Coordinates of C-alpha atoms and ligand atoms in Angstrom, one line a residue:
M1 CA 0.0 0.0 0.0
S2 CA 1.3 3.5 -0.8
D3 CA 0.8 6.6 1.2
M4 CA 0.1 8.6 -1.9
D5 CA -3.2 10.4 -2.0
C6 CA -5.3 8.5 -4.6
N7 CA -8.6 10.2 -3.9
L8 CA -10.5 9.8 -7.1
Y9 CA -12.4 13.1 -6.7
R10 CA -9.2 15.0 -6.2
A11 CA -7.9 13.6 -9.5
F12 CA -11.1 14.7 -11.3
R13 CA -10.9 18.1 -9.7
Q14 CA -7.4 18.5 -10.9
A15 CA -8.6 17.8 -14.5
F16 CA -11.4 20.4 -14.3
P17 CA -10.8 23.2 -16.9
K18 CA -9.5 26.5 -15.8
D19 CA -12.8 28.1 -16.5
L20 CA -14.9 26.4 -13.8
G21 CA -18.0 28.0 -15.3
A22 CA -17.7 25.8 -18.4
C23 CA -20.5 23.2 -19.0
A24 CA -19.7 19.9 -17.4
I25 CA -23.1 18.2 -17.6
E26 CA -25.9 19.2 -20.0
V27 CA -29.2 17.8 -18.9
E28 CA -32.7 17.7 -20.4
G29 CA -34.3 21.1 -21.1
S30 CA -30.9 22.6 -22.0
R31 CA -30.1 23.1 -18.3
Y32 CA -26.5 22.6 -17.4
W33 CA -24.1 22.0 -14.5
S34 CA -20.8 23.8 -14.6
F35 CA -17.7 22.3 -13.1
D36 CA -18.1 24.8 -10.3
D37 CA -21.6 23.6 -9.7
I38 CA -20.2 20.0 -9.3
E39 CA -17.6 21.2 -6.9
R40 CA -20.0 23.1 -4.7
A41 CA -23.0 20.7 -4.8
S42 CA -20.7 17.7 -4.1
A43 CA -19.4 19.7 -1.1
K44 CA -22.9 20.2 0.2
F45 CA -23.8 16.5 -0.2
A46 CA -20.5 15.5 1.5
N47 CA -21.2 17.9 4.4
L48 CA -24.7 16.4 4.7
L49 CA -23.6 12.8 4.6
C50 CA -20.8 13.4 7.2
A51 CA -23.4 15.1 9.4
S52 CA -25.7 12.0 8.9
A53 CA -23.5 9.4 10.7
A54 CA -21.5 8.6 7.7
R55 CA -17.7 8.5 8.4
P56 CA -14.9 7.2 6.2
G57 CA -15.6 3.6 5.2
S58 CA -19.4 3.9 5.8
R59 CA -21.6 2.7 3.0
V60 CA -24.0 5.0 1.3
A61 CA -26.6 2.9 -0.7
V62 CA -28.3 4.7 -3.5
Q63 CA -31.3 3.4 -5.5
V64 CA -32.5 6.3 -7.6
E65 CA -33.3 7.2 -11.2
K66 CA -30.5 8.6 -13.2
S67 CA -29.9 12.4 -12.8
A68 CA -26.9 14.7 -12.7
E69 CA -27.6 15.0 -8.9
A70 CA -27.1 11.2 -8.6
L71 CA -23.7 11.5 -10.2
V72 CA -22.8 14.4 -8.0
L73 CA -23.9 12.3 -5.0
Y74 CA -21.5 9.6 -6.1
L75 CA -18.7 12.2 -6.3
A76 CA -19.6 13.5 -2.8
C77 CA -19.2 10.0 -1.4
V78 CA -15.8 9.6 -3.1
R79 CA -14.8 13.1 -1.8
A80 CA -15.6 12.2 1.7
G81 CA -14.1 8.8 1.8
L82 CA -17.5 7.1 2.0
V83 CA -18.2 3.9 0.1
Y84 CA -20.8 4.4 -2.7
L85 CA -23.2 1.5 -3.3
P86 CA -25.3 2.0 -6.4
L87 CA -28.3 -0.3 -6.9
N88 CA -30.2 -1.0 -10.0
S89 CA -33.4 0.9 -10.0
A90 CA -35.3 -2.2 -11.1
Y91 CA -34.5 -4.1 -7.9
R92 CA -37.5 -4.8 -5.6
E93 CA -38.0 -5.5 -1.9
G94 CA -36.5 -9.0 -1.7
E95 CA -33.4 -7.9 -3.5
L96 CA -33.0 -4.7 -1.5
D97 CA -33.4 -6.7 1.7
Y98 CA -30.5 -8.8 0.7
F99 CA -28.2 -5.9 -0.4
L100 CA -28.9 -3.7 2.6
G101 CA -28.6 -6.7 5.0
N102 CA -25.2 -7.5 3.4
A103 CA -23.8 -4.0 3.1
K104 CA -25.3 -2.4 6.2
P105 CA -25.2 1.2 4.9
D106 CA -25.4 4.1 7.3
V107 CA -27.2 6.3 4.8
V108 CA -29.7 5.2 2.1
V109 CA -30.9 7.4 -0.7
A110 CA -34.2 6.2 -2.4
S111 CA -36.6 7.3 -5.1
P112 CA -39.5 9.0 -3.4
Q113 CA -42.0 6.4 -4.7
N114 CA -40.0 3.7 -3.0
F115 CA -39.4 5.5 0.2
S116 CA -42.1 3.8 2.4
W117 CA -40.9 0.2 1.8
L118 CA -37.3 0.9 1.3
S119 CA -36.9 3.0 4.4
K120 CA -38.3 0.2 6.5
I121 CA -35.8 -2.2 5.1
A122 CA -33.0 0.4 5.6
F123 CA -33.8 1.1 9.2
R124 CA -34.2 -2.6 10.0
H125 CA -30.6 -3.1 8.7
G126 CA -29.3 -0.2 10.9
A127 CA -29.3 2.8 8.5
A128 CA -29.3 6.1 10.4
H129 CA -30.8 8.2 7.6
V130 CA -32.9 7.6 4.5
Y131 CA -33.1 10.5 2.0
T132 CA -35.0 10.8 -1.2
L133 CA -33.9 11.9 -4.7
D134 CA -36.1 11.9 -7.8
A135 CA -35.3 11.8 -11.5
D136 CA -35.7 15.6 -11.7
G137 CA -33.2 16.2 -8.9
R138 CA -35.7 16.9 -6.2
G139 CA -36.1 15.3 -2.8
S140 CA -35.1 15.5 0.9
L141 CA -31.4 14.9 0.0
I142 CA -31.4 18.2 -1.9
E143 CA -33.5 20.1 0.7
R144 CA -31.3 19.0 3.6
A145 CA -28.1 19.7 1.7
A146 CA -29.2 23.2 0.7
A147 CA -28.4 24.5 4.1
K148 CA -24.9 23.0 4.2
S149 CA -21.7 24.7 3.3
D150 CA -20.6 24.5 -0.3
A151 CA -17.0 24.0 0.7
F152 CA -15.6 20.6 1.8
K153 CA -12.0 19.5 2.2
T154 CA -11.6 16.4 0.1
V155 CA -10.2 13.6 2.3
A156 CA -6.9 11.9 1.5
S157 CA -7.5 8.4 0.3
G158 CA -4.9 5.6 0.1
E159 CA -5.0 3.4 -2.9
D160 CA -6.5 0.5 -0.9
D161 CA -9.3 2.6 0.6
L162 CA -12.7 1.6 -0.7
A163 CA -14.6 3.9 -3.0
A164 CA -17.5 1.7 -4.1
I165 CA -19.2 -1.6 -3.8
L166 CA -20.9 -3.0 -6.9
Y167 CA -23.2 -5.9 -6.6
T168 CA -22.6 -8.2 -9.5
S169 CA -25.6 -8.6 -11.8
G170 CA -26.2 -12.1 -10.7
T171 CA -27.3 -13.6 -14.0
T172 CA -25.7 -16.8 -12.9
G173 CA -26.2 -16.8 -9.1
R174 CA -26.6 -14.7 -6.0
S175 CA -25.1 -11.2 -6.2
K176 CA -21.8 -10.5 -4.5
G177 CA -20.5 -7.1 -3.6
A178 CA -17.4 -6.4 -5.5
M179 CA -15.3 -3.9 -3.5
L180 CA -13.5 -1.3 -5.6
T181 CA -10.8 0.9 -4.2
H182 CA -9.7 4.4 -5.1
G183 CA -6.5 2.8 -6.5
N184 CA -8.6 0.4 -8.7
L185 CA -10.8 3.1 -10.2
L186 CA -8.2 5.8 -10.6
S187 CA -5.6 3.5 -12.3
N188 CA -8.2 2.2 -14.7
A189 CA -9.6 5.7 -15.5
R190 CA -6.1 7.0 -16.2
V191 CA -5.2 4.1 -18.5
L192 CA -8.5 4.5 -20.4
K193 CA -8.0 8.2 -20.7
E194 CA -4.7 7.6 -22.5
F195 CA -5.8 4.6 -24.4
W196 CA -8.9 6.0 -25.9
H197 CA -7.4 9.5 -26.4
W198 CA -9.8 11.4 -24.2
Q199 CA -9.5 15.2 -24.7
S200 CA -10.9 18.2 -22.8
D201 CA -12.9 19.2 -25.9
D202 CA -14.6 15.8 -26.2
V203 CA -18.4 15.7 -25.6
L204 CA -19.7 12.4 -24.2
L205 CA -23.3 11.5 -25.0
H206 CA -24.2 9.6 -21.8
T207 CA -27.3 7.4 -22.0
L208 CA -26.2 4.5 -19.9
P209 CA -27.5 3.8 -16.3
L210 CA -25.3 5.1 -13.5
F211 CA -25.6 2.0 -11.2
H212 CA -23.3 -0.1 -13.3
V213 CA -19.6 -0.2 -14.1
H214 CA -20.1 0.9 -17.7
G215 CA -22.1 4.1 -17.2
L216 CA -20.4 5.1 -14.0
F217 CA -16.7 4.0 -14.1
V218 CA -16.1 3.8 -17.8
A219 CA -18.3 6.6 -19.3
A220 CA -18.5 9.2 -16.5
H221 CA -15.0 8.7 -15.2
G222 CA -13.7 9.1 -18.8
A223 CA -15.3 12.5 -19.2
L224 CA -14.5 13.7 -15.7
L225 CA -10.8 12.8 -15.9
A226 CA -10.5 14.6 -19.2
G227 CA -12.4 17.7 -17.9
A228 CA -14.8 17.1 -20.8
K229 CA -18.5 17.8 -21.2
M230 CA -21.2 15.2 -20.9
I231 CA -24.7 15.3 -22.4
F232 CA -26.8 13.3 -20.0
R233 CA -30.0 11.5 -20.9
S234 CA -31.9 9.4 -18.4
R235 CA -32.2 6.5 -20.8
F236 CA -31.3 5.4 -24.3
D237 CA -33.7 6.4 -26.9
A238 CA -32.6 5.9 -30.5
G239 CA -34.4 8.9 -31.9
E240 CA -33.0 11.2 -29.2
V241 CA -29.5 9.8 -29.6
I242 CA -29.7 10.5 -33.4
A243 CA -30.7 14.1 -32.7
L244 CA -27.9 14.6 -30.2
L245 CA -25.1 12.8 -31.9
P246 CA -24.1 15.8 -34.1
R247 CA -23.1 17.6 -30.9
A248 CA -21.1 14.7 -29.5
T249 CA -17.7 13.2 -30.1
V250 CA -17.8 10.0 -27.9
F251 CA -20.7 7.5 -27.4
M252 CA -20.7 4.4 -25.3
G253 CA -23.3 1.7 -25.5
V254 CA -24.2 -1.9 -24.9
P255 CA -24.8 -4.0 -28.1
T256 CA -28.6 -3.5 -28.0
Y257 CA -28.1 0.3 -28.4
Y258 CA -26.2 -0.2 -31.6
V259 CA -28.8 -2.7 -32.9
R260 CA -31.6 -0.1 -32.1
L261 CA -29.7 2.7 -33.8
L262 CA -29.2 0.6 -36.9
S263 CA -32.9 -0.3 -37.1
H264 CA -33.8 3.4 -37.0
A265 CA -34.3 4.8 -40.5
G266 CA -32.9 8.2 -39.5
F267 CA -29.5 6.9 -38.4
D268 CA -26.9 7.7 -41.0
A269 CA -23.3 8.9 -41.5
A270 CA -24.3 12.6 -41.4
C271 CA -25.4 12.5 -37.8
C272 CA -22.0 10.9 -36.9
A273 CA -20.0 13.6 -38.6
N274 CA -18.5 15.0 -35.4
M275 CA -18.0 11.6 -33.7
R276 CA -14.6 10.5 -32.8
L277 CA -15.3 7.2 -31.0
F278 CA -18.1 4.7 -30.6
L279 CA -17.4 2.2 -27.8
C280 CA -19.2 -1.0 -26.9
G281 CA -19.2 -3.5 -24.1
S282 CA -21.0 -5.3 -21.3
A283 CA -22.2 -8.1 -23.7
P284 CA -20.9 -9.5 -26.9
L285 CA -21.4 -7.4 -30.0
L286 CA -22.4 -9.5 -33.0
A287 CA -20.0 -9.3 -36.0
E288 CA -23.0 -8.5 -38.1
T289 CA -23.9 -5.4 -36.1
F290 CA -20.2 -4.3 -36.1
E291 CA -20.2 -4.6 -40.0
A292 CA -23.6 -3.0 -40.5
F293 CA -22.5 -0.1 -38.4
R294 CA -19.3 0.4 -40.3
Q295 CA -21.2 0.3 -43.6
R296 CA -23.8 2.7 -42.5
T297 CA -21.6 5.3 -40.7
G298 CA -18.0 4.7 -41.8
H299 CA -17.2 4.3 -38.0
T300 CA -15.7 1.1 -36.6
I301 CA -17.1 0.4 -33.1
L302 CA -14.3 -0.2 -30.5
E303 CA -15.3 -3.2 -28.4
R304 CA -13.8 -3.6 -25.0
Y305 CA -14.2 -6.1 -22.1
G306 CA -14.5 -5.6 -18.4
M307 CA -16.6 -6.4 -15.4
S308 CA -17.6 -5.1 -12.0
E309 CA -14.7 -6.8 -10.2
T310 CA -12.0 -5.5 -12.5
V311 CA -13.3 -2.5 -14.3
M312 CA -11.8 -2.6 -17.9
L313 CA -9.4 -5.4 -18.8
T314 CA -8.9 -5.4 -22.6
S315 CA -9.7 -3.1 -25.5
N316 CA -9.5 -3.2 -29.2
P317 CA -6.9 -0.7 -30.3
Y318 CA -7.6 3.0 -30.8
A319 CA -5.4 3.4 -33.8
G320 CA -4.8 -0.2 -34.9
E321 CA -7.2 -2.7 -36.4
R322 CA -10.5 -3.3 -34.4
I323 CA -11.6 -6.8 -35.0
A324 CA -15.2 -8.0 -34.8
G325 CA -15.9 -10.8 -32.3
T326 CA -12.8 -9.9 -30.3
V327 CA -12.3 -7.7 -27.3
G328 CA -8.7 -6.7 -28.3
Q329 CA -5.7 -6.9 -26.0
P330 CA -4.9 -6.4 -22.3
L331 CA -4.9 -2.7 -21.3
P332 CA -1.5 -1.3 -20.3
G333 CA -0.6 -2.6 -16.8
T334 CA -3.1 -5.5 -16.8
L335 CA -2.1 -9.1 -17.2
V336 CA -4.6 -11.4 -18.9
R337 CA -4.1 -15.1 -19.4
V338 CA -6.2 -18.0 -20.7
V339 CA -5.6 -21.3 -18.8
D340 CA -6.8 -24.8 -19.0
E341 CA -8.3 -27.0 -16.2
D342 CA -4.7 -27.7 -15.0
H343 CA -3.9 -24.0 -14.9
K344 CA -1.5 -24.3 -17.8
E345 CA -1.6 -21.4 -20.3
C346 CA -3.6 -22.4 -23.4
R347 CA -2.1 -22.2 -26.9
P348 CA -3.6 -19.6 -29.2
G349 CA -6.9 -20.9 -30.5
D350 CA -7.6 -23.2 -27.5
I351 CA -10.5 -22.3 -25.2
G352 CA -9.7 -21.8 -21.5
H353 CA -10.5 -19.8 -18.4
I354 CA -9.7 -16.0 -18.5
E355 CA -7.7 -14.8 -15.5
V356 CA -6.5 -11.4 -14.8
K357 CA -4.1 -9.4 -12.5
G358 CA -3.4 -5.7 -12.2
P359 CA -4.0 -2.5 -10.3
N360 CA -7.5 -2.5 -11.6
V361 CA -8.5 -5.8 -10.0
F362 CA -10.6 -5.6 -6.9
P363 CA -9.4 -6.8 -3.5
G364 CA -12.4 -9.1 -3.0
Y365 CA -16.1 -9.5 -2.2
W366 CA -17.6 -7.6 0.6
R367 CA -17.7 -9.7 3.7
M368 CA -17.2 -12.9 1.8
P369 CA -13.6 -13.9 2.5
E370 CA -14.1 -17.6 1.5
K371 CA -15.8 -16.7 -1.8
T372 CA -12.9 -14.2 -2.5
A373 CA -10.3 -16.8 -1.7
E374 CA -12.0 -19.2 -4.2
E375 CA -12.0 -16.7 -6.9
F376 CA -8.2 -15.9 -6.8
T377 CA -5.4 -18.2 -7.8
H378 CA -2.3 -18.8 -5.6
D379 CA -0.4 -16.3 -7.7
G380 CA -2.9 -13.6 -7.3
F381 CA -4.9 -13.8 -10.6
F382 CA -8.7 -13.2 -10.5
K383 CA -10.7 -16.0 -12.1
T384 CA -13.1 -14.0 -14.2
G385 CA -15.5 -16.8 -14.9
D386 CA -15.4 -16.0 -18.6
M387 CA -14.1 -18.5 -21.1
G388 CA -12.0 -17.3 -24.1
R389 CA -9.2 -17.9 -26.5
W390 CA -6.4 -15.9 -28.1
I391 CA -6.7 -15.5 -31.8
V392 CA -3.6 -14.9 -33.9
F393 CA -4.0 -12.9 -37.1
D394 CA -1.0 -13.4 -39.4
H395 CA -0.8 -9.7 -40.3
L396 CA -0.9 -8.4 -36.7
P397 CA 1.8 -8.6 -34.1
Q398 CA -0.3 -9.4 -31.1
P399 CA -3.1 -12.0 -30.6
Y400 CA -6.6 -10.7 -29.8
L401 CA -8.8 -12.1 -27.0
S402 CA -12.2 -13.6 -28.0
I403 CA -14.8 -14.4 -25.3
V404 CA -16.6 -17.7 -25.7
G405 CA -19.0 -17.4 -22.8
R406 CA -19.3 -17.7 -19.1
S407 CA -17.8 -20.9 -17.6
K408 CA -21.0 -21.4 -15.7
D409 CA -22.8 -21.4 -19.1
L410 CA -20.5 -24.2 -20.3
I411 CA -22.7 -27.2 -21.2
I412 CA -21.5 -30.7 -20.5
T413 CA -23.6 -33.1 -22.5
G414 CA -22.8 -36.8 -22.4
G415 CA -19.3 -35.9 -21.1
Y416 CA -18.6 -33.5 -23.9
N417 CA -18.0 -29.8 -23.4
V418 CA -20.1 -27.5 -25.5
Y419 CA -19.4 -23.7 -25.6
P420 CA -22.6 -21.9 -26.2
K421 CA -21.0 -19.0 -28.1
E422 CA -19.6 -21.4 -30.7
I423 CA -23.0 -22.9 -31.5
E424 CA -24.7 -19.5 -31.3
A425 CA -22.3 -18.1 -33.9
I426 CA -23.2 -21.0 -36.3
I427 CA -26.9 -20.7 -35.7
D428 CA -26.8 -16.9 -36.3
E429 CA -25.4 -17.6 -39.8
L430 CA -28.3 -19.8 -40.8
P431 CA -30.8 -18.2 -43.2
G432 CA -33.7 -16.4 -41.5
V433 CA -32.0 -16.3 -38.0
L434 CA -31.5 -12.9 -36.4
E435 CA -29.9 -14.1 -33.1
S436 CA -29.8 -17.0 -30.7
A437 CA -29.0 -18.2 -27.2
V438 CA -27.7 -21.7 -26.4
I439 CA -28.3 -23.1 -23.0
G440 CA -28.0 -26.5 -21.2
I441 CA -31.1 -28.1 -19.8
A442 CA -31.0 -31.0 -17.4
H443 CA -31.5 -34.2 -19.2
P444 CA -31.8 -37.8 -17.8
D445 CA -29.4 -39.3 -20.4
F446 CA -27.0 -36.6 -21.3
G447 CA -26.7 -34.8 -18.0
E448 CA -27.4 -31.6 -19.9
A449 CA -29.1 -31.3 -23.3
V450 CA -27.9 -28.5 -25.7
T451 CA -30.9 -26.4 -26.3
A452 CA -31.2 -23.4 -28.6
V453 CA -33.5 -20.4 -28.4
V454 CA -33.8 -18.6 -31.7
V455 CA -35.2 -15.2 -32.9
A456 CA -36.1 -15.0 -36.6
R457 CA -35.5 -12.0 -38.8
P458 CA -38.5 -9.7 -39.1
G459 CA -41.1 -11.1 -41.5
V460 CA -39.3 -14.5 -41.9
E461 CA -40.4 -17.8 -40.5
V462 CA -37.9 -20.3 -39.3
K463 CA -38.7 -23.9 -38.5
E464 CA -37.0 -26.2 -36.0
P465 CA -36.5 -29.2 -38.3
I466 CA -34.9 -27.1 -41.1
L467 CA -32.5 -25.4 -38.6
L468 CA -31.6 -28.8 -37.1
A469 CA -30.9 -30.3 -40.5
A470 CA -28.7 -27.4 -41.4
L471 CA -26.8 -27.7 -38.1
K472 CA -26.3 -31.4 -38.5
A473 CA -24.4 -30.8 -41.7
K474 CA -22.1 -28.3 -40.0
I475 CA -21.2 -29.5 -36.5
A476 CA -20.5 -32.6 -34.5
N477 CA -23.7 -34.4 -33.5
F478 CA -23.1 -33.9 -29.7
K479 CA -23.2 -30.1 -30.3
V480 CA -26.4 -30.1 -32.3
P481 CA -29.2 -28.8 -30.1
K482 CA -31.7 -31.4 -28.9
R483 CA -34.4 -28.8 -29.3
I484 CA -34.7 -25.4 -30.9
H485 CA -37.3 -23.0 -29.6
V486 CA -38.3 -20.0 -31.7
V487 CA -39.2 -16.9 -29.7
A488 CA -40.1 -13.3 -30.5
E489 CA -37.2 -11.9 -28.5
L490 CA -34.5 -12.9 -26.0
P491 CA -34.9 -11.8 -22.4
R492 CA -32.1 -9.2 -21.6
N493 CA -31.2 -7.3 -18.5
T494 CA -30.6 -3.5 -18.5
M495 CA -27.0 -4.0 -19.6
G496 CA -28.1 -6.0 -22.7
K497 CA -26.9 -9.3 -21.3
V498 CA -29.1 -12.3 -22.3
Q499 CA -30.7 -13.7 -19.2
K500 CA -29.9 -17.4 -19.7
N501 CA -31.2 -18.3 -16.3
V502 CA -34.7 -17.0 -17.4
L503 CA -34.4 -19.2 -20.6
R504 CA -33.3 -22.2 -18.6
E505 CA -36.2 -21.9 -16.3
K506 CA -38.7 -21.3 -19.2
F507 CA -37.5 -24.2 -21.3
S508 CA -36.6 -26.8 -18.7
A509 CA -40.1 -28.2 -18.6
A510 CA -40.2 -28.4 -22.4
M511 CA -37.4 -30.9 -22.3
G512 CA -39.7 -33.4 -20.6
Ligands
AMP1 P1 -20.7 -6.9 -15.2 O1 -19.9 -7.2 -14.0 O2 -22.2 -6.8 -14.9 O3 -20.2 -5.7 -15.9 O4 -20.6 -8.1 -16.2 C1 -19.3 -8.5 -16.6 C2 -19.4 -9.6 -17.6 O5 -20.0 -9.1 -18.9 C3 -18.1 -10.2 -18.1 O6 -17.6 -11.1 -17.1 C4 -18.4 -10.8 -19.4 O7 -19.0 -12.0 -19.2 C5 -19.5 -9.8 -20.0 N1 -18.9 -8.8 -20.9 C6 -18.4 -7.6 -20.7 N2 -17.9 -7.0 -21.8 C7 -18.1 -8.0 -22.8 C8 -17.8 -8.0 -24.2 N3 -17.3 -7.0 -24.8 N4 -18.1 -9.2 -24.8 C9 -18.6 -10.2 -24.2 N5 -18.9 -10.2 -22.9 C10 -18.7 -9.1 -22.2

């Protein structure tokens, strides 16, 4: 541990432009927050939180709609050395009971419409104060902070001091609280700033949620550390994005956003004329979307890979070739390896477990020392739970990482390993198929039966026997799905990840 001050807010503050009156966040209705507004409002929030029983290390749990105030609340926590705990606004009572019971926050901030049930849960788990904050930036948090001083001395934070806890999205199991330190977040933000060439005259169009690593630590940190402006929208709306893009230079999205932009007739090269960079992550971007985007706009989407526990790990190059179906190379300072079951490094092309080490990697799960110990190797690498392989391209000096799926999604059928992504890629190429998800369903003979769920292209009908016949001609029999279900759309969470647990539940009965 170093004694150096790594307080993340201090680093942002140092990057603010000389003219503190410049626009930092433009919100709906052409209202804007200057950098000075951020400095003063975060001081007021920090003073209120510190007067509300929160002291360095205390958790501040926040389940609110997106707003500039919510971002400033996060900055206030960081400034005061408190641990920010953002919660997906879709979570309901059972989930909140688990999170607050696990994290034991001293202060909770809720949407006004959830106040009555959420405050009961919060007080039951020992919170001293529950404030409200709505989507328009109104609520008791604002009222109570109004009387506080707009000056606050940012605390000194060591690199190991906690800045946030992010509960993992739990698409494969119970959520765990990933603890992120000032050192983790600051080192990653600095690397990304260089790697993606953030400049103070960039304008980030921010339409991602703020409760997740993507919108908070990748998007907002990028703009803040560059002293750049953000245009904030509460959610992604393709029409609105198309109207705002001409004023932006950077956009970040999950694959679904890009699919929606492409299906909008008004989306063309002209509205991207000022754009410098389109970034994508959180879920796999289909090669078809990548290609269609390039053809429509002339821009090549830069896909990167990361997760709550590690922030960003790999990225396609900024200046070099960006390759569809890959997440690029390890970011500077981060070690990434792909290993087999015996922990030996895999040869390029061979599928294995992705493991990672670096200053960006979290120290562990909140109050889960055993789970933490299980997820790290003896030489300090974090087991990401993702499976992948290195792909070597003859004309390029370094291999690119390609993600094949989650290890928990790995299907073992009759003793054979089947990687869903491999089958999905083949199904997606069949005529009439828009996209697919491949899952394992318990089966008396095979252990698990490979099962595919398919979405047809608009106006096209696809039939199970025809798809099955086509697959039998292309892949080994054990990989061919036992059943193919055709559905109107795949269930996705807010970050665009296909909820395979929902599909498994839905189709397990169908296996019989
Ligand atoms: P979360 O912690 O919610 O951000 O989820 C992290 C997980 O999202 C990773 O472990 C990957 O499984 C997945 N993920 C993130 N970025 C990508 C990407 N570019 N391609 C494929 N999967 C991704």
